[in-house]
Amino acid sequence: MKEKICMVGAGNGGFAVGADLALAGYRVTIYEDEAFAGGLKELFETKTITLTGASRNGDAKIYKVTTDLQDAVSDVDVIICSMPAFAQELTARKLTKVVKPGQIVFLCPGATGGALVYGRVFHEAGIKDVRICEVQTLPYSTRKAGPTASHTKILVKSLYFAAFPAKDTDSCYEVIKPMFPALTKVQNVMETMLNNGNIVSHAPIMVLNAGRIGPDNTTYLHYKDGINPEVSYVLDAINEECMQLCRAFGLKETTNADRHFITGYTDALGKTSYESYHSSYSFMLAKGPTTLNYRYLTEDAPYSMVPLSSLAAQLGLKTPLMDAVANLGGALMQTNYWESGRTVEDLGLAGMTLEEMKDFLENGYKD
């Protein structure tokens, strides 16, 4: 008997994941906060999402569409959260009032530290016997194709998967793997967060191309136009700052280009970062934003650069390029990302030594 699913979030990822699982035979409920439900009028009426592309294809029948979170999660087995990183803590706090023992909260994706944020919020609220797990990226490259339609361009070949704490990874994997066959177990959620490709591929490119991003440049393509060989050198250097954290935690290191191959965005294994981006039709066709006030910068600078810089600083490591992207991105947006962004305090890691962090990632909070 297949698990009952609640999809929390009805954006690009929520539409694709919800529809794909419904077509796979799962009973899927979609929840969206009332503040963002205005664009879902047709979905409330039809309870159907037409899914096309690299995933399953067809008219997916959704069991329920609601703005009532308690009703949405009351009788489900798995709560799948698909939303920007800046919405994760607020969503976690809302879930503390309605989750039940035995449920799994699956972050799809976890972004940079999402499972740790949920873990801290649940711990502070006294929530026990609810397992938390995540993947490093969405299962597909996807966008909405209409009010009740979704199109998937690429099916990700390898989804790095771990639970927090890692001692729960195997039990969560047994439940989630049938939903997403591309799941690959990794050591812990530090490995999933350090392999979030958006760390390298979003905010740095926005900062380095700030002068060409605006409403008058509607033909700008984020990767094709935004990455020349010199920009790719910066992206590789930022990836190396991530990899020094991998080395510190004893995790597998991956180049930026090889990560594209592992996930299926390109078949250019062993190529340079520049060659990898420019060999992928998905990257090459991706339109660029027409404003700097866009999640590639406003999410990924404060919620990727800042937490990793904060973590590295606690371990005595240097991240000058991540620091620069956070500083320049904040200056461009006239805000202080070091104040508004995610830090080791938000991750529940503040004050820990490296060995204490490793134990924490494996075993979680000690009551």
C-alpha positions as a printed Julia matrix, in Angstrom:
367×3 Matrix{Float64}:
   0.0    0.0     0.0
   1.53   3.29   -1.1
   2.07   6.11    1.36
  -0.23   9.12    1.51
   1.6   12.31    0.59
   1.16  15.96    1.47
   2.95  18.36   -0.86
   3.71  21.58    1.03
   4.32  24.3    -1.53
   2.74  24.69   -4.96
   5.53  26.39   -6.88
   7.46  24.93   -9.8
   8.85  22.07   -7.73
   5.63  21.36   -5.87
   3.62  21.11   -9.07
   6.05  18.66  -10.69
   6.66  16.49   -7.63
   2.97  16.38   -6.69
   1.84  15.52  -10.21
   4.57  12.94  -10.75
   3.75  11.1    -7.53
   0.02  11.22   -8.26
   0.67   9.62  -11.65
   2.72   6.97   -9.83
  -0.35   6.03   -7.81
   0.21   7.94   -4.58
  -2.61   9.82   -2.91
  -1.38  13.4    -3.07
  -2.67  16.43   -1.19
  -1.28  19.85   -2.14
  -1.09  22.57    0.49
  -0.33  26.22   -0.2
  -0.29  29.11    2.22
  -3.37  31.27    1.77
  -1.17  34.3     1.05
   0.12  32.59   -2.12
  -2.98  30.66   -3.16
  -4.42  33.32   -5.47
  -2.8   31.8    -8.53
  -4.2   28.33   -7.79
  -7.86  29.07   -8.53
  -8.02  26.62  -11.44
  -6.2   23.92   -9.48
  -8.68  24.24   -6.61
 -11.46  23.71   -9.15
 -10.01  20.94  -11.32
  -7.67  19.16   -8.86
  -5.71  18.1   -11.94
  -2.18  18.91  -13.1
  -1.11  18.05  -16.63
   2.5   16.88  -16.51
   4.72  16.62  -19.59
   8.4   16.18  -20.31
  11.11  13.95  -18.87
   9.04  12.71  -15.93
   5.81  10.71  -16.03
   3.31  12.26  -18.43
  -0.43  12.61  -18.06
  -3.29  14.28  -16.22
  -2.49  13.84  -12.54
  -5.5   13.7   -10.24
  -4.79  15.45   -6.95
  -6.71  14.12   -3.95
  -7.07  17.48   -2.21
  -5.93  21.09   -2.64
  -6.13  23.18    0.51
  -4.88  26.18    2.47
  -5.55  24.41    5.8
  -2.24  22.88    6.91
  -3.72  20.82    9.74
  -6.24  19.28    7.4
  -3.56  18.73    4.75
  -1.22  16.69    6.97
  -3.73  15.06    9.32
  -3.68  11.58    7.78
  -0.55  11.46    5.61
   2.63   9.42    5.96
   5.09  11.76    4.23
   5.14  15.56    4.17
   7.16  16.8     1.2
   8.32  20.41    1.49
   9.31  22.16   -1.74
   9.97  25.87   -1.33
  12.72  28.52   -1.32
  15.19  28.4     1.54
  13.9   31.64    3.03
  10.51  30.0     3.65
  11.86  26.89    5.36
  12.04  28.07    8.96
   8.56  29.62    8.89
   7.14  26.43    7.37
   8.93  24.3     9.98
   7.38  26.4    12.74
   3.92  25.95   11.25
   4.46  22.2    11.01
   5.38  21.94   14.7
   1.7   22.6    15.48
   0.34  19.82   13.25
   2.91  17.03   12.68
   2.35  13.65   14.28
   4.73  10.95   15.53
   5.74   8.54   12.79
   5.49  11.04    9.94
   8.44  11.79    7.66
   9.22  15.36    6.62
  11.11  15.24    3.32
  12.74  18.44    2.05
  12.79  18.4    -1.74
  15.17  20.11   -2.0
  16.91  20.86    1.29
  18.82  23.84   -0.18
  21.81  24.73    2.03
  21.07  23.39    5.5
  17.31  23.0     5.35
  17.17  19.71    7.28
  19.29  21.22   10.04
  16.95  24.2    10.29
  13.92  21.9    10.54
  15.77  19.8    13.1
  16.5   22.81   15.3
  12.95  24.17   15.06
  11.44  20.77   15.86
  13.85  20.29   18.77
  13.01  23.7    20.22
   9.32  22.86   19.97
   9.77  19.48   21.65
   8.76  17.54   18.53
   9.93  13.93   18.69
   9.47  10.79   16.59
   9.19  12.78   13.34
  11.96  11.93   10.89
  13.55  14.61    8.68
  15.37  13.95    5.41
  16.39  15.83    2.29
  17.89  15.75   -1.2
  20.35  18.27   -2.6
  18.2   19.29   -5.58
  14.79  18.84   -7.14
  14.24  15.54   -8.99
  13.79  17.48  -12.23
  14.62  20.69  -14.0
  11.07  22.0   -14.15
   8.81  24.99  -14.65
   5.05  25.5   -14.58
   3.56  25.45  -18.06
   0.24  27.03  -17.08
  -2.19  27.38  -14.16
  -2.62  23.6   -13.99
   0.32  22.35  -16.04
   3.96  21.5   -15.43
   6.83  20.59  -17.76
   9.99  18.77  -16.73
  13.05  19.32  -18.91
  15.55  16.99  -17.23
  15.15  14.01  -14.92
  17.97  14.17  -12.37
  20.04  10.97  -12.44
  21.38  11.04   -8.89
  19.63  12.62   -5.91
  21.95  12.78   -2.9
  19.83  11.7     0.06
  20.36  11.8     3.82
  18.37  12.2     7.02
  19.03  14.36   10.03
  20.22  12.72   12.13
  22.0   10.31    9.78
  21.05   7.34   11.95
  17.57   7.72   10.4
  18.8    7.67    6.79
  18.19   3.97    6.14
  14.62   3.97    7.49
  13.72   7.11    5.54
  15.39   5.77    2.4
  13.15   2.68    2.44
  10.09   4.94    2.23
  11.33   7.63   -0.18
  13.35   5.48   -2.63
  10.27   3.95   -4.35
   9.01   7.49   -5.03
  12.3    8.66   -6.51
  14.45   5.81   -7.89
  17.39   8.19   -8.44
  17.98   8.46   -4.67
  21.6    7.83   -3.65
  22.38   7.58    0.06
  25.22   9.81    1.23
  26.96  10.13    4.58
  24.88  12.91    6.14
  23.06  16.17    5.42
  26.36  18.05    5.34
  27.08  16.15    2.12
  23.7   17.01    0.62
  24.02  20.69    1.48
  27.57  21.03    0.15
  26.46  19.51   -3.17
  23.63  21.97   -3.72
  24.53  23.1    -7.24
  22.82  26.47   -6.74
  25.66  27.55   -4.45
  27.92  27.85   -7.48
  25.46  28.41  -10.31
  23.23  31.24   -9.08
  24.4   34.16   -6.94
  28.0   34.39   -8.25
  26.79  34.65  -11.83
  24.23  37.3   -10.84
  26.88  39.41   -9.11
  29.38  39.09  -11.95
  26.73  40.11  -14.52
  24.89  42.73  -12.46
  25.42  45.45  -15.06
  23.64  43.55  -17.83
  20.62  42.39  -15.79
  17.62  44.69  -16.16
  14.19  45.1   -17.77
  15.68  46.32  -21.05
  17.73  43.14  -21.55
  15.06  40.5   -22.14
  17.31  38.31  -24.29
  19.91  37.68  -21.58
  20.51  33.98  -20.9
  21.79  33.24  -17.39
  24.35  30.55  -18.26
  25.02  31.04  -21.95
  25.6   34.77  -21.74
  26.57  34.95  -18.08
  29.44  32.44  -18.13
  32.59  33.01  -20.13
  35.83  31.15  -19.32
  36.87  33.78  -16.79
  33.55  33.63  -14.92
  33.86  29.85  -14.83
  37.22  30.21  -13.05
  35.44  32.08  -10.27
  32.71  29.44  -10.08
  35.32  26.69   -9.8
  37.12  28.59   -7.05
  33.85  28.91   -5.11
  33.27  25.18   -5.56
  36.75  24.61   -4.13
  35.71  26.58   -1.03
  32.82  24.12   -0.67
  35.18  21.2    -1.16
  37.49  22.33    1.64
  34.46  21.88    3.9
  33.93  18.42    2.4
  37.52  17.55    3.25
  37.09  18.8     6.79
  34.07  16.54    7.31
  35.61  13.57    5.47
  33.09  13.73    2.61
  33.55  12.94   -1.07
  34.77  15.86   -3.19
  33.18  16.68   -6.55
  34.14  19.21   -9.19
  31.5   21.59  -10.45
  31.55  20.03  -13.91
  31.37  16.45  -12.63
  28.4   17.39  -10.45
  26.57  18.42  -13.63
  27.32  14.97  -15.05
  26.27  13.12  -11.9
  22.91  14.88  -11.81
  22.33  14.47  -15.55
  22.49  18.09  -16.65
  25.32  17.27  -19.04
  27.18  14.28  -20.45
  30.49  16.17  -20.43
  32.29  14.11  -17.78
  35.79  15.37  -17.07
  35.31  18.6   -18.98
  36.09  22.06  -17.68
  33.37  23.95  -15.87
  32.95  26.29  -18.85
  32.65  23.36  -21.28
  30.17  21.65  -18.98
  27.77  24.58  -18.81
  27.99  25.23  -22.51
  27.4   21.59  -23.46
  24.02  21.42  -21.69
  20.91  22.44  -23.6
  19.11  22.94  -20.28
  21.69  25.45  -19.11
  22.03  27.11  -22.5
  18.28  27.72  -22.9
  17.72  29.05  -19.37
  16.48  32.63  -19.52
  18.15  35.13  -17.26
  16.26  37.34  -14.83
  15.4   40.89  -15.82
  15.92  42.22  -12.29
  18.49  41.7    -9.55
  15.59  41.24   -7.13
  15.44  37.57   -8.07
  15.85  34.41   -6.02
  19.15  33.47   -7.71
  20.6   36.39   -5.74
  18.13  37.13   -2.93
  17.91  33.46   -1.89
  21.28  32.0    -2.73
  23.52  34.76   -1.41
  22.04  34.92    2.12
  21.0   31.27    2.28
  24.0   29.6     0.62
  27.0   31.91    0.79
  26.36  33.19    4.31
  25.75  29.82    6.03
  28.78  28.2     4.42
  30.97  31.2     5.21
  29.65  31.14    8.77
  30.37  27.42    9.08
  33.85  27.76    7.59
  34.72  30.62    9.94
  33.76  28.52   12.95
  36.16  25.83   11.73
  38.97  28.31   11.04
  38.67  28.01    7.25
  38.69  30.88    4.73
  36.01  31.54    2.1
  37.01  34.87    0.53
  34.97  34.42   -2.64
  31.77  33.37   -0.87
  32.3   36.34    1.45
  32.7   38.61   -1.56
  29.51  37.35   -3.24
  27.55  37.86    0.0
  29.0   41.35    0.45
  28.55  42.46   -3.16
  25.11  40.87   -3.45
  23.99  42.63   -0.32
  25.38  45.94   -1.56
  23.56  45.53   -4.87
  20.3   44.95   -2.99
  21.07  47.55   -0.29
  20.79  45.01    2.49
  23.08  43.19    4.91
  22.97  39.48    4.12
  25.14  38.71    7.15
  22.27  39.94    9.31
  19.35  38.51    7.32
  20.98  35.29    6.08
  21.28  31.81    7.53
  24.14  31.21   10.0
  25.54  28.42   12.17
  23.09  29.52   14.86
  20.18  28.8    12.5
  21.72  25.42   11.66
  22.07  24.47   15.31
  25.85  24.21   14.96
  27.02  27.29   16.85
  29.87  26.7    19.32
  30.58  23.13   18.2
  33.98  21.73   17.35
  34.4   19.71   14.17
  34.16  16.42   16.06
  31.06  17.61   17.89
  29.47  18.55   14.56
  30.23  15.1    13.13
  28.57  13.43   16.11
  25.62  15.83   15.87
  25.1   15.07   12.17
  25.03  11.35   12.95
  23.04  11.3    16.19
  21.17  14.58   16.44
  20.1   16.35   19.6
  20.7   14.72   22.94
  17.66  15.18   25.18
